[in-house]
Every structure is written in structure tokens, then in C-alpha cells.
JSON list of N, CA and C in Angstrom, two decimals:
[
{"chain": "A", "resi": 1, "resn": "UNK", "atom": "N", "xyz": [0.85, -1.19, 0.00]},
{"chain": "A", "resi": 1, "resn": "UNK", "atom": "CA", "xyz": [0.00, 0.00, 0.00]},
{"chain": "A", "resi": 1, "resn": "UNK", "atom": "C", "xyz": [0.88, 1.24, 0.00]},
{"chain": "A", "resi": 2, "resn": "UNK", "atom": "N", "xyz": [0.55, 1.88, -1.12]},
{"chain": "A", "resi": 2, "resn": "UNK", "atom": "CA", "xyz": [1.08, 3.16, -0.95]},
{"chain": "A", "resi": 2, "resn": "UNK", "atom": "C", "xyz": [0.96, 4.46, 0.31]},
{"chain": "A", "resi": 3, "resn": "UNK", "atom": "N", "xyz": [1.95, 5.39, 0.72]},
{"chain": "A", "resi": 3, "resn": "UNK", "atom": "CA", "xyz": [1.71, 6.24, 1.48]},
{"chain": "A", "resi": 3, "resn": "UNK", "atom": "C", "xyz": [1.94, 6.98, 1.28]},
{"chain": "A", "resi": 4, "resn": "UNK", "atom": "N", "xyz": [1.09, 7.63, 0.05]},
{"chain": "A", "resi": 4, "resn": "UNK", "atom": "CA", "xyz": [0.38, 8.55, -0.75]},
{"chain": "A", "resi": 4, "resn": "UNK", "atom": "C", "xyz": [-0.61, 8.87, -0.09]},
{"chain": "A", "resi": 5, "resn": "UNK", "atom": "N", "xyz": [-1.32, 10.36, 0.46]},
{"chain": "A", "resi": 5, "resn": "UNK", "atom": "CA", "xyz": [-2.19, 10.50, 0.88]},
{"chain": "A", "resi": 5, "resn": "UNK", "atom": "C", "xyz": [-3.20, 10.72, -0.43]},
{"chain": "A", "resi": 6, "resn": "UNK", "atom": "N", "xyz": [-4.56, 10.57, -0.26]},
{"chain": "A", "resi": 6, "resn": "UNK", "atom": "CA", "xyz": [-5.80, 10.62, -1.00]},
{"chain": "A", "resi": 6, "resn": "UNK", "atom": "C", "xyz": [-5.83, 9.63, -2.45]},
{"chain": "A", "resi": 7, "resn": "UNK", "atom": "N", "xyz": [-5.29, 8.02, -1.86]},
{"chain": "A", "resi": 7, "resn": "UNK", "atom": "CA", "xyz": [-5.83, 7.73, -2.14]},
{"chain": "A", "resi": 7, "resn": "UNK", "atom": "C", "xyz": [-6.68, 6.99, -2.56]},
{"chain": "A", "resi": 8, "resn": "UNK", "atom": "N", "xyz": [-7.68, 6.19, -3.78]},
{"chain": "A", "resi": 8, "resn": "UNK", "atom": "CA", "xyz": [-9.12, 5.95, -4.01]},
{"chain": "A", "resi": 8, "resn": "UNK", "atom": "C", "xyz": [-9.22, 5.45, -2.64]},
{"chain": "A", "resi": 9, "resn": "UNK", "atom": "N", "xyz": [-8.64, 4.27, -2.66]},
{"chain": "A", "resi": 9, "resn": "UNK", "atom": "CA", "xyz": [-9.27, 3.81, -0.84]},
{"chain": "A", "resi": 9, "resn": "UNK", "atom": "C", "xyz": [-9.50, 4.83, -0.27]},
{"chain": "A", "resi": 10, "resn": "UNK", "atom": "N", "xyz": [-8.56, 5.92, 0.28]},
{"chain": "A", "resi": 10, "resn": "UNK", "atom": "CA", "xyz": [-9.41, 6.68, 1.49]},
{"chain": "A", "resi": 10, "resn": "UNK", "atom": "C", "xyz": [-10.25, 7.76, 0.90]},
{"chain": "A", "resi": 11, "resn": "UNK", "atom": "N", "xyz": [-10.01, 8.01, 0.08]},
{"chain": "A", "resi": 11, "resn": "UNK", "atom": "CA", "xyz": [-11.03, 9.21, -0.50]},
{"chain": "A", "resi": 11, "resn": "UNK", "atom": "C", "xyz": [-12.81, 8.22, -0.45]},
{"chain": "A", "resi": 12, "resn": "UNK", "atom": "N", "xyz": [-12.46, 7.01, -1.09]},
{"chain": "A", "resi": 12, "resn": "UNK", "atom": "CA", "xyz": [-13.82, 6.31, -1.25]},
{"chain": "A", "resi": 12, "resn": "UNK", "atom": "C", "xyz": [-14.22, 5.12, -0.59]},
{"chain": "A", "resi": 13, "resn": "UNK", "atom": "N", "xyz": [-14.27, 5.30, 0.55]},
{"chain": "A", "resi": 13, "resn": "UNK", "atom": "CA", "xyz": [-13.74, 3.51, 1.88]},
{"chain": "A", "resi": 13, "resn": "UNK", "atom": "C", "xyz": [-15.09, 3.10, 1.09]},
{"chain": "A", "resi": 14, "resn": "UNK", "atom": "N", "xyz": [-15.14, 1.72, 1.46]},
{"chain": "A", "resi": 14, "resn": "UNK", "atom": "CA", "xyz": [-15.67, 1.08, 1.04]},
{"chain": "A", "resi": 14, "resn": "UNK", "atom": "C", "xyz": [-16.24, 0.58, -0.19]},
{"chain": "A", "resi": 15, "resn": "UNK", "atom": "N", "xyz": [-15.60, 1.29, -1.09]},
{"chain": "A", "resi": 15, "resn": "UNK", "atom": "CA", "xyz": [-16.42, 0.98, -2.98]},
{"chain": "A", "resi": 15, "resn": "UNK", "atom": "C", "xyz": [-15.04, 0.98, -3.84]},
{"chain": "A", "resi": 16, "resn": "UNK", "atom": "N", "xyz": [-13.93, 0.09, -3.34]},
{"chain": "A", "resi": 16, "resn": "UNK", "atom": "CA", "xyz": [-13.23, -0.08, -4.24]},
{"chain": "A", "resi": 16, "resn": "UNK", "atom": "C", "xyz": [-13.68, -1.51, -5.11]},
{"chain": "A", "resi": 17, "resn": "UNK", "atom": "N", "xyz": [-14.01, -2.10, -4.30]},
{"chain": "A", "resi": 17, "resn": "UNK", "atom": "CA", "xyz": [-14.89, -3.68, -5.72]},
{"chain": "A", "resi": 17, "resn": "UNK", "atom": "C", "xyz": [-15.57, -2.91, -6.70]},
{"chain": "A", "resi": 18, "resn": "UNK", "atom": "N", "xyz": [-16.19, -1.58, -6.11]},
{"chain": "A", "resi": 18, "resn": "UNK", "atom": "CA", "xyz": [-17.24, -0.93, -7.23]},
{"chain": "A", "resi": 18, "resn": "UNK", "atom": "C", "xyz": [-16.20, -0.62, -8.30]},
{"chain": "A", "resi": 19, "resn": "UNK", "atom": "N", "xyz": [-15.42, 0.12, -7.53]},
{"chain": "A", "resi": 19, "resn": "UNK", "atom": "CA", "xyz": [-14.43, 0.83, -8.14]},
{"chain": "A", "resi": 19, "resn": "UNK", "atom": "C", "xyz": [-13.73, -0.37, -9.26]},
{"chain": "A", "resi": 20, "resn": "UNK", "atom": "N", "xyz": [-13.70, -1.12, -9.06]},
{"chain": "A", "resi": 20, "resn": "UNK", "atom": "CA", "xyz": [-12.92, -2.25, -9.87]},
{"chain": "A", "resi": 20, "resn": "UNK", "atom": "C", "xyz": [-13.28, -2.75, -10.78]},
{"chain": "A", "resi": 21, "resn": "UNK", "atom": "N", "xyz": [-15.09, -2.65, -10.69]},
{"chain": "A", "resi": 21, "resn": "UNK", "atom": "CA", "xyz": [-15.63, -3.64, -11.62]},
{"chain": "A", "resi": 21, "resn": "UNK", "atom": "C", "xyz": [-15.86, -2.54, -12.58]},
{"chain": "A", "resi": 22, "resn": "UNK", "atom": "N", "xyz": [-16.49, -1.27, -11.98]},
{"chain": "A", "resi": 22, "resn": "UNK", "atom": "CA", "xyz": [-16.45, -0.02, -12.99]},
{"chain": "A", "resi": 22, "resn": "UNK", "atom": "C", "xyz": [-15.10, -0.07, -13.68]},
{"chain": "A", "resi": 23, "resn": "UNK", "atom": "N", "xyz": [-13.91, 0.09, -13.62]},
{"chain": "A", "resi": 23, "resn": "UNK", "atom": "CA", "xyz": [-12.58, -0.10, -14.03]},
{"chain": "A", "resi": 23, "resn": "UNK", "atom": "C", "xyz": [-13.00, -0.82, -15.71]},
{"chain": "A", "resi": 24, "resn": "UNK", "atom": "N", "xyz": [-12.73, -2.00, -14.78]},
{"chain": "A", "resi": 24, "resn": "UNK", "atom": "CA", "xyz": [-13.12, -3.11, -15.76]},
{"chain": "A", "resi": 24, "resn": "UNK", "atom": "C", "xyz": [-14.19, -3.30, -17.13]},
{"chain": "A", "resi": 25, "resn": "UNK", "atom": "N", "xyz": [-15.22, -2.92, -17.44]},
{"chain": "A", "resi": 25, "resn": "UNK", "atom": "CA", "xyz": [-16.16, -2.24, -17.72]},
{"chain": "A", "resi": 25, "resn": "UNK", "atom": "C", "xyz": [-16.55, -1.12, -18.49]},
{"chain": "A", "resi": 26, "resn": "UNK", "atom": "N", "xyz": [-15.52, -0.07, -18.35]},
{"chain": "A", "resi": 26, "resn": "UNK", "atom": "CA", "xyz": [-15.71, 1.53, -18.72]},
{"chain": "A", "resi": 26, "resn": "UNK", "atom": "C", "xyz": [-14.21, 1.55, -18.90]},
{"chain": "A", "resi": 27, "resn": "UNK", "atom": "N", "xyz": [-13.65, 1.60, -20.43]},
{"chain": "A", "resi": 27, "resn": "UNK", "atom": "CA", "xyz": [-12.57, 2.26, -20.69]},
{"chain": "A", "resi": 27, "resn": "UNK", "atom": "C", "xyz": [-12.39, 3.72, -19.99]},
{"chain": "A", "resi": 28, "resn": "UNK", "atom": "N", "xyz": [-13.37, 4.67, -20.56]},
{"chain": "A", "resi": 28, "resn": "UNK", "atom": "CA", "xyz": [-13.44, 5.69, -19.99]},
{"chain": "A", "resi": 28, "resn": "UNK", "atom": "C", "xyz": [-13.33, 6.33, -18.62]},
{"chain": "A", "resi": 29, "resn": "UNK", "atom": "N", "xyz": [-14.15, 5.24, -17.67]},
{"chain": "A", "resi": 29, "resn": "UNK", "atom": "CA", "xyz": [-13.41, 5.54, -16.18]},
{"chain": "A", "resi": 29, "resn": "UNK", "atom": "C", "xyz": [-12.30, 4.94, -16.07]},
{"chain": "A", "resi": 30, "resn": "UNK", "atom": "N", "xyz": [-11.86, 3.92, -16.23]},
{"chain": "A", "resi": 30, "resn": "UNK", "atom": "CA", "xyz": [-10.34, 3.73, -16.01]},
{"chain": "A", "resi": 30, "resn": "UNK", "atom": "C", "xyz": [-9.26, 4.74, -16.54]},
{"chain": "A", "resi": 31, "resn": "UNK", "atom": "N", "xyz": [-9.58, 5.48, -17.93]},
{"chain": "A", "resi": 31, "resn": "UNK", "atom": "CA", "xyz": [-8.62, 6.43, -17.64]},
{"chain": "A", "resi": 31, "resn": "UNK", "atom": "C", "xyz": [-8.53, 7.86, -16.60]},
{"chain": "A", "resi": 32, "resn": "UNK", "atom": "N", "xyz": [-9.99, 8.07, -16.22]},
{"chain": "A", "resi": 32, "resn": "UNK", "atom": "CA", "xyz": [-9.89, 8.93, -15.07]},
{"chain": "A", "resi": 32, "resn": "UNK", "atom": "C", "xyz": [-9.40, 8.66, -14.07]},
{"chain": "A", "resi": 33, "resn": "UNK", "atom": "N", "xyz": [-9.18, 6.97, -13.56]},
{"chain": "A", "resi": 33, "resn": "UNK", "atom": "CA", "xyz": [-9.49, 6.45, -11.96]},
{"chain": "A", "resi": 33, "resn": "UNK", "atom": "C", "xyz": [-7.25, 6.73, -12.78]},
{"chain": "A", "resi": 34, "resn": "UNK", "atom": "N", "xyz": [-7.01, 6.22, -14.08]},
{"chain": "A", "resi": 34, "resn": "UNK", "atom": "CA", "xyz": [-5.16, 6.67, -14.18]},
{"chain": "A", "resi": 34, "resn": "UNK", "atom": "C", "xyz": [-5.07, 8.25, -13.94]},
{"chain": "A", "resi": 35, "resn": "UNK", "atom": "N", "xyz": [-5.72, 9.06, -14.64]},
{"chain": "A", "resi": 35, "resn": "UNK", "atom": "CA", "xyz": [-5.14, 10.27, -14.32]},
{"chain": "A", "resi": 35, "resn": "UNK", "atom": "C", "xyz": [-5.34, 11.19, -12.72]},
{"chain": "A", "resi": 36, "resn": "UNK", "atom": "N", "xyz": [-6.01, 10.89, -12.41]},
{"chain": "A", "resi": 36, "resn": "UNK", "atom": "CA", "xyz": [-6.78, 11.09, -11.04]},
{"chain": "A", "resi": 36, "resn": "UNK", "atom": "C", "xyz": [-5.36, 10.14, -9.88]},
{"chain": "A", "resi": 37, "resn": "UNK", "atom": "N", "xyz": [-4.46, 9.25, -10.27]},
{"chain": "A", "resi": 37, "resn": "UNK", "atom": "CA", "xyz": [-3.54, 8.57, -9.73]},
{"chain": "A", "resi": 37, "resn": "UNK", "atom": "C", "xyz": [-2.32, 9.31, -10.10]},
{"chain": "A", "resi": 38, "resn": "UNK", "atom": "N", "xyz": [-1.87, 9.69, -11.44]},
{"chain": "A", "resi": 38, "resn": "UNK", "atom": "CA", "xyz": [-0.87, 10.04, -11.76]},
{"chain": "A", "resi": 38, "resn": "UNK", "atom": "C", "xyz": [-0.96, 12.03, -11.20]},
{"chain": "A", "resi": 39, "resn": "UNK", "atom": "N", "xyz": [-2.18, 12.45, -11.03]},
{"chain": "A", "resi": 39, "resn": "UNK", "atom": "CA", "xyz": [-1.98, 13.99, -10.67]},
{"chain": "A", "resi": 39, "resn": "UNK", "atom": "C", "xyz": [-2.06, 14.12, -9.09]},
{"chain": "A", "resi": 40, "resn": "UNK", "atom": "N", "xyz": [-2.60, 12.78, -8.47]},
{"chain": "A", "resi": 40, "resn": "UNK", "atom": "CA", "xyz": [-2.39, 12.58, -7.00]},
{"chain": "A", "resi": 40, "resn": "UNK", "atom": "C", "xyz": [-1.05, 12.47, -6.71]},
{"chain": "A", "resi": 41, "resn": "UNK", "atom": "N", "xyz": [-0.35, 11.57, -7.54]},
{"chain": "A", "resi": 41, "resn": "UNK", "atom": "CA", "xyz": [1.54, 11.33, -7.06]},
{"chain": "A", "resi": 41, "resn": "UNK", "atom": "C", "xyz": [2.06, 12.91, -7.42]},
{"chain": "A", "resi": 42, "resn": "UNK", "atom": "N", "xyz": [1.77, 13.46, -8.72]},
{"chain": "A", "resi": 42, "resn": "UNK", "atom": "CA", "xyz": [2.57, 14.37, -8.64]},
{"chain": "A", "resi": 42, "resn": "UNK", "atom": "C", "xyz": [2.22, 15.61, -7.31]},
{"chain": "A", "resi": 43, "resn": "UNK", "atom": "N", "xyz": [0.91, 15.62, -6.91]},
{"chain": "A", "resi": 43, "resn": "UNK", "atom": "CA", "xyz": [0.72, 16.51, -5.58]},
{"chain": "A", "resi": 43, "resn": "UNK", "atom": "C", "xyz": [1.55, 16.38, -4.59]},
{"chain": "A", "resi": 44, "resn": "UNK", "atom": "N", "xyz": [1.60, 15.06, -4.49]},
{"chain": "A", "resi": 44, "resn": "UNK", "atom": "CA", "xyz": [2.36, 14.39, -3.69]},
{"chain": "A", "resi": 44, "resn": "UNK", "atom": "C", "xyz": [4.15, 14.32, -3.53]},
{"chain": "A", "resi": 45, "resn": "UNK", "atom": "N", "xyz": [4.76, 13.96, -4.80]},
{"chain": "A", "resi": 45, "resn": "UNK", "atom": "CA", "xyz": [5.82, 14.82, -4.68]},
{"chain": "A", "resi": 45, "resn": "UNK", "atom": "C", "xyz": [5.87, 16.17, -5.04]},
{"chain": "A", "resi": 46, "resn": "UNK", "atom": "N", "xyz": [5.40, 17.40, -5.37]},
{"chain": "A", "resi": 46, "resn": "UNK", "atom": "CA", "xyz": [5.29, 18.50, -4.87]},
{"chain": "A", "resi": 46, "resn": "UNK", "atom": "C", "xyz": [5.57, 18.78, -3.45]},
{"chain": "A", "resi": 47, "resn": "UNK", "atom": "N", "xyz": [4.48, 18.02, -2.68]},
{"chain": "A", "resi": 47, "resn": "UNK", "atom": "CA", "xyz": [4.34, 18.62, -1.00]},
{"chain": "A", "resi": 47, "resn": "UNK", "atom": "C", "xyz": [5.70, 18.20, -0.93]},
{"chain": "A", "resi": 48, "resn": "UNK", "atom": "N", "xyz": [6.21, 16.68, -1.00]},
{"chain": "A", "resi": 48, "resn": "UNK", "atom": "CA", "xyz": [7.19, 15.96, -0.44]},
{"chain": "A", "resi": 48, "resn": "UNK", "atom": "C", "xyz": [8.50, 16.26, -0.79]},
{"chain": "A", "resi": 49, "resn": "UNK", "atom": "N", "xyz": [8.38, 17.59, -1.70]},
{"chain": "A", "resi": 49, "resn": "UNK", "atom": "CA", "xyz": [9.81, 18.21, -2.10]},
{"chain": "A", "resi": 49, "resn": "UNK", "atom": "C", "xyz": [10.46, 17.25, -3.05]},
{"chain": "A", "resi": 50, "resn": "UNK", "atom": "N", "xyz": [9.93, 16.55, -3.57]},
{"chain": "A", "resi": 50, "resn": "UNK", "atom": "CA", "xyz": [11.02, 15.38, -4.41]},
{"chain": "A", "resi": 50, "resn": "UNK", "atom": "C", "xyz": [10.61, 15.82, -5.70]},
{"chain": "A", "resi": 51, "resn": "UNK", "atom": "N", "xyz": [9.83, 16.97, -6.16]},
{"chain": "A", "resi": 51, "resn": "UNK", "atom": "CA", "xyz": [9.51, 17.51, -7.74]},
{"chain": "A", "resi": 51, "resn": "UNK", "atom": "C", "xyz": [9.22, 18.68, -7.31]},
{"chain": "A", "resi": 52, "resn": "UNK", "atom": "N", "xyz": [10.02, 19.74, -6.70]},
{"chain": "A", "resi": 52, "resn": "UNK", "atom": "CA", "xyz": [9.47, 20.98, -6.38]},
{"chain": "A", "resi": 52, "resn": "UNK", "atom": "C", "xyz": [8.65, 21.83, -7.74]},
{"chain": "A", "resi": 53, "resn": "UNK", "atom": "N", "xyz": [7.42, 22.41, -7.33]},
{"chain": "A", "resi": 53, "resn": "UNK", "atom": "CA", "xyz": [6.73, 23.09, -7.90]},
{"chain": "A", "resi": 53, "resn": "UNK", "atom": "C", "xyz": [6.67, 24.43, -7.84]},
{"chain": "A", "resi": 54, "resn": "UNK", "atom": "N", "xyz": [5.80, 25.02, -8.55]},
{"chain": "A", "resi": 54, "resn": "UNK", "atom": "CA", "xyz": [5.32, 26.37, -8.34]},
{"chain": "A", "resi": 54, "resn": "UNK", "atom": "C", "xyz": [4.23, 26.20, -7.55]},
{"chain": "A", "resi": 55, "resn": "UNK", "atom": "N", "xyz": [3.80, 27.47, -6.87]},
{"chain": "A", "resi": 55, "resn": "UNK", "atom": "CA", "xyz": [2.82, 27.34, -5.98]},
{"chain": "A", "resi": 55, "resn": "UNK", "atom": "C", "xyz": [1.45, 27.37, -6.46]},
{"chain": "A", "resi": 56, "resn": "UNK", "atom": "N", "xyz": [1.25, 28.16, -7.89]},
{"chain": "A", "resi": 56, "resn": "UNK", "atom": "CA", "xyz": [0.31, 28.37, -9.07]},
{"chain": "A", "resi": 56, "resn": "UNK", "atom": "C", "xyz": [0.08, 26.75, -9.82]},
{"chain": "A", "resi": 57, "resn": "UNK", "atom": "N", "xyz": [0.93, 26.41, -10.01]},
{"chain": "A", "resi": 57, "resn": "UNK", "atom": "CA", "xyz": [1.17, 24.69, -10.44]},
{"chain": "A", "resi": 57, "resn": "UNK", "atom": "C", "xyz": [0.29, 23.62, -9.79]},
{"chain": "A", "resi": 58, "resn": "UNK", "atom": "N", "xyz": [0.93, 23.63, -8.49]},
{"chain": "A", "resi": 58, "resn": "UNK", "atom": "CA", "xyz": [0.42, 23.22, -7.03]},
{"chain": "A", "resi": 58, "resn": "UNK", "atom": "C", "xyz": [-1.13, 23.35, -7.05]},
{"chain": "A", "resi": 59, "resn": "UNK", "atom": "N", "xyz": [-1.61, 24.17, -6.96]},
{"chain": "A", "resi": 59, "resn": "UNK", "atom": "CA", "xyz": [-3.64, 25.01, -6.94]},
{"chain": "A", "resi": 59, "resn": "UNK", "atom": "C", "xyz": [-3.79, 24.25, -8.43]},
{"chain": "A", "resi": 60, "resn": "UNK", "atom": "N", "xyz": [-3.54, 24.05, -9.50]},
{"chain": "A", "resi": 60, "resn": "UNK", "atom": "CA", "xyz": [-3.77, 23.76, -10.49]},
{"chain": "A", "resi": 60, "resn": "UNK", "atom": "C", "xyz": [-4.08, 22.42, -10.54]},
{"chain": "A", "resi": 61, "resn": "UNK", "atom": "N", "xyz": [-3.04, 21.74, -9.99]},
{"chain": "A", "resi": 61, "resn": "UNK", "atom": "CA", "xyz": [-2.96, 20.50, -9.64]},
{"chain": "A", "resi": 61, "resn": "UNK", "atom": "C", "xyz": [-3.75, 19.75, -8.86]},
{"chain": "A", "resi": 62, "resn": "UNK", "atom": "N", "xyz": [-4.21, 20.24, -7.64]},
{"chain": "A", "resi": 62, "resn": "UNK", "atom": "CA", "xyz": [-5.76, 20.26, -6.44]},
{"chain": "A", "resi": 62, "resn": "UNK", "atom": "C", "xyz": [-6.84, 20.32, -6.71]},
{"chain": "A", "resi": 63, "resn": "UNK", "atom": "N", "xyz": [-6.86, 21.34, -8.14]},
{"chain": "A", "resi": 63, "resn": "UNK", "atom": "CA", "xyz": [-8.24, 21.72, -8.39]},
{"chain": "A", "resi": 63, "resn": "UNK", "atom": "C", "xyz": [-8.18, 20.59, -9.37]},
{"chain": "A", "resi": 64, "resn": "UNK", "atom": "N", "xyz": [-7.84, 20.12, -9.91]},
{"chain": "A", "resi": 64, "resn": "UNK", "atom": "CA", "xyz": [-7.61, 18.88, -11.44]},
{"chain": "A", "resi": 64, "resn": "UNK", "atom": "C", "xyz": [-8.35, 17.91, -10.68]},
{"chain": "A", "resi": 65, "resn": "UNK", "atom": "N", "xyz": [-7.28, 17.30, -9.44]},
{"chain": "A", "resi": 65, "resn": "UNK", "atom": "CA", "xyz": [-7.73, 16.16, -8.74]},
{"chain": "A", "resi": 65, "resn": "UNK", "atom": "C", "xyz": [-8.85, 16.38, -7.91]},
{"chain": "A", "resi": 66, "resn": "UNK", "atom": "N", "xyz": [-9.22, 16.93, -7.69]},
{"chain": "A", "resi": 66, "resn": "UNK", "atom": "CA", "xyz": [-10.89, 17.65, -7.21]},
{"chain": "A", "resi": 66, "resn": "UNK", "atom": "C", "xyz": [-11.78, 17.58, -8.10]},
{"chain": "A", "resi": 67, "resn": "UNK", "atom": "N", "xyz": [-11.47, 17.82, -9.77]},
{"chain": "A", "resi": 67, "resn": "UNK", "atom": "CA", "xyz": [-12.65, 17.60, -10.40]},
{"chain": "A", "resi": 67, "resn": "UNK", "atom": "C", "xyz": [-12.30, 16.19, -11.23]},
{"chain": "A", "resi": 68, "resn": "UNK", "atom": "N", "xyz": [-11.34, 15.24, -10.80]},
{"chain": "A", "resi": 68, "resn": "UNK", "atom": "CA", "xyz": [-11.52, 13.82, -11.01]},
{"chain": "A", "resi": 68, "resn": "UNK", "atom": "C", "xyz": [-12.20, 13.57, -10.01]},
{"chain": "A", "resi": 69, "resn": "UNK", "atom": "N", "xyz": [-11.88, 13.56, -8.80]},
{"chain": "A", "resi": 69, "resn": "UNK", "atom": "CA", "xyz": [-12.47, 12.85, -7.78]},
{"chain": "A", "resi": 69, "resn": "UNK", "atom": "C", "xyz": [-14.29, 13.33, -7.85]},
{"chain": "A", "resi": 70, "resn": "UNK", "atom": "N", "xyz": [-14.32, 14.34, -8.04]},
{"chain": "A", "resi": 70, "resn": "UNK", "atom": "CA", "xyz": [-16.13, 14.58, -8.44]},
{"chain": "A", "resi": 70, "resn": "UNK", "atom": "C", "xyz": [-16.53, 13.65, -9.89]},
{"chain": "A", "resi": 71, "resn": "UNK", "atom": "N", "xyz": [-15.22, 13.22, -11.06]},
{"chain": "A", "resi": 71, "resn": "UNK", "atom": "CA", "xyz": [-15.91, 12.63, -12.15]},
{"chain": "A", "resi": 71, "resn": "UNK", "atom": "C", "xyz": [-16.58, 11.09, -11.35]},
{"chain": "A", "resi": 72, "resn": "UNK", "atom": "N", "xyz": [-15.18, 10.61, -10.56]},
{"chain": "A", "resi": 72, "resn": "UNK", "atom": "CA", "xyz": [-15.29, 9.10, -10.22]},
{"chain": "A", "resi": 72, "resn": "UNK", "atom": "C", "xyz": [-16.57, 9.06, -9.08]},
{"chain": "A", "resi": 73, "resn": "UNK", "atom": "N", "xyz": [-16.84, 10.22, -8.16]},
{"chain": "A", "resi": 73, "resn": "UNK", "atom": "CA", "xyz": [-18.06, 9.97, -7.74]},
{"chain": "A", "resi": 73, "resn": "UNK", "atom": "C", "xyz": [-19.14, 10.00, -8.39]},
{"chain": "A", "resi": 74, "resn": "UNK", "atom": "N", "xyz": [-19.09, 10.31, -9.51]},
{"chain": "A", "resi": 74, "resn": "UNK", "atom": "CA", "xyz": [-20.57, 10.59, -10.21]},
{"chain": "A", "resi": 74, "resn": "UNK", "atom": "C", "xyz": [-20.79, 9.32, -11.04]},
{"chain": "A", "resi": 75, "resn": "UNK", "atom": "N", "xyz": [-19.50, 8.79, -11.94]},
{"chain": "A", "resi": 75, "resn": "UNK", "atom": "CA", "xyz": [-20.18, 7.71, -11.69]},
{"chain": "A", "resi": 75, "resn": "UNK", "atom": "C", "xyz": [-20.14, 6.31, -11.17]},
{"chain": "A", "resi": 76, "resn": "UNK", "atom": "N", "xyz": [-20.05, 6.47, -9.92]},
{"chain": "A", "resi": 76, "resn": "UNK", "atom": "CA", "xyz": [-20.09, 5.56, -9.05]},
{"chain": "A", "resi": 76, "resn": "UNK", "atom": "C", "xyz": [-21.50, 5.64, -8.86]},
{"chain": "A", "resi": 77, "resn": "UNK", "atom": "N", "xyz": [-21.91, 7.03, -8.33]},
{"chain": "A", "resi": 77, "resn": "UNK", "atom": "CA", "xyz": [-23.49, 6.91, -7.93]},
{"chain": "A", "resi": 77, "resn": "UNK", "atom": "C", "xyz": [-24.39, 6.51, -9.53]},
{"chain": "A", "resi": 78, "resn": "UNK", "atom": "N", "xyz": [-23.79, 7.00, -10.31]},
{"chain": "A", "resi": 78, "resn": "UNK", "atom": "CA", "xyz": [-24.67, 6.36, -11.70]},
{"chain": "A", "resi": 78, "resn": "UNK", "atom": "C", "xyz": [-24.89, 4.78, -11.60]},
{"chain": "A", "resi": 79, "resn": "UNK", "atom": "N", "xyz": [-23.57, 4.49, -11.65]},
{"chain": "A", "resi": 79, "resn": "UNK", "atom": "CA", "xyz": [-23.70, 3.06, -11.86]},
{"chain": "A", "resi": 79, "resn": "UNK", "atom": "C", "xyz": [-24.44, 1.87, -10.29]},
{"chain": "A", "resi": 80, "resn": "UNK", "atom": "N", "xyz": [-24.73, 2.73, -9.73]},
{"chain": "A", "resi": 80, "resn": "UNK", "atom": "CA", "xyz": [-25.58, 2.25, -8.37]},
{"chain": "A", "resi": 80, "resn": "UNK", "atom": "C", "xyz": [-26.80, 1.60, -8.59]}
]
């Protein structure tokens, strides 16, 4: 397990099977549930100093993974 904060597990406890089978299923969410992973690591080394950023970069970057994490909830509740 990664110790990466935000993420799918803790952002979404309990609906990673959802999360999986949606994966599986929907080309289209699987590339959100990748980019929504790959703009979480880079937040992540940002904070962690191992890819220093701009601070404009940084907000850019939060707000991105903010409106993945609203794509993958939406359809999670769709597919409910």
C-alpha cells in the first residue's frame, strides 16, 4: 500500500470492488481512476519536495484532482 495521501481507498472507503468492476467495464473511467492517480503522485511529490513546484502549479494541480475525484463519484453513484 502506498503512502500517498488521498488515495481511491481513502477518498472512497468502502467501494473499491465498485471501483474495480467499474474499471473493468468503462474504458473511460479507467482512464480517469489513471489520471486522477498520476496527478495525486505528482501533488504528492510536490508537497514531499522530491519535484518541487510552483505554488500556481500546485492550486492547479488540487483543483484537477478535485474535479476527477467529483468525475469518479458521479459515476459511481450512476452506476448504483
Amino acid at each position: 500500500m502506498s503512502n500517498t495521501p488521498h488515495t481511491l481507498g481513502e477518498e472512497f472507503p468502502g467501494q473499491l470492488e465498485r471501483i474495480h468492476a467499474l474499471k473493468a467495464a468503462d474504458p473511460r473511467f479507467a482512464k480517469v481512476l489513471e489520471e486522477y492517480d498520476d496527478v495525486n503522485d505528482q501533488i504528492h511529490r510536490a508537497e514531499t519536495k522530491i519535484e518541487p513546484t510552483s505554488q500556481d502549479n500546485e492550486t492547479e494541480l488540487r483543483k484537477r484532482r478535485l474535479a476527477l475525484k467529483d468525475e469518479i463519484e458521479k459515476a459511481l453513484n450512476q452506476a448504483a
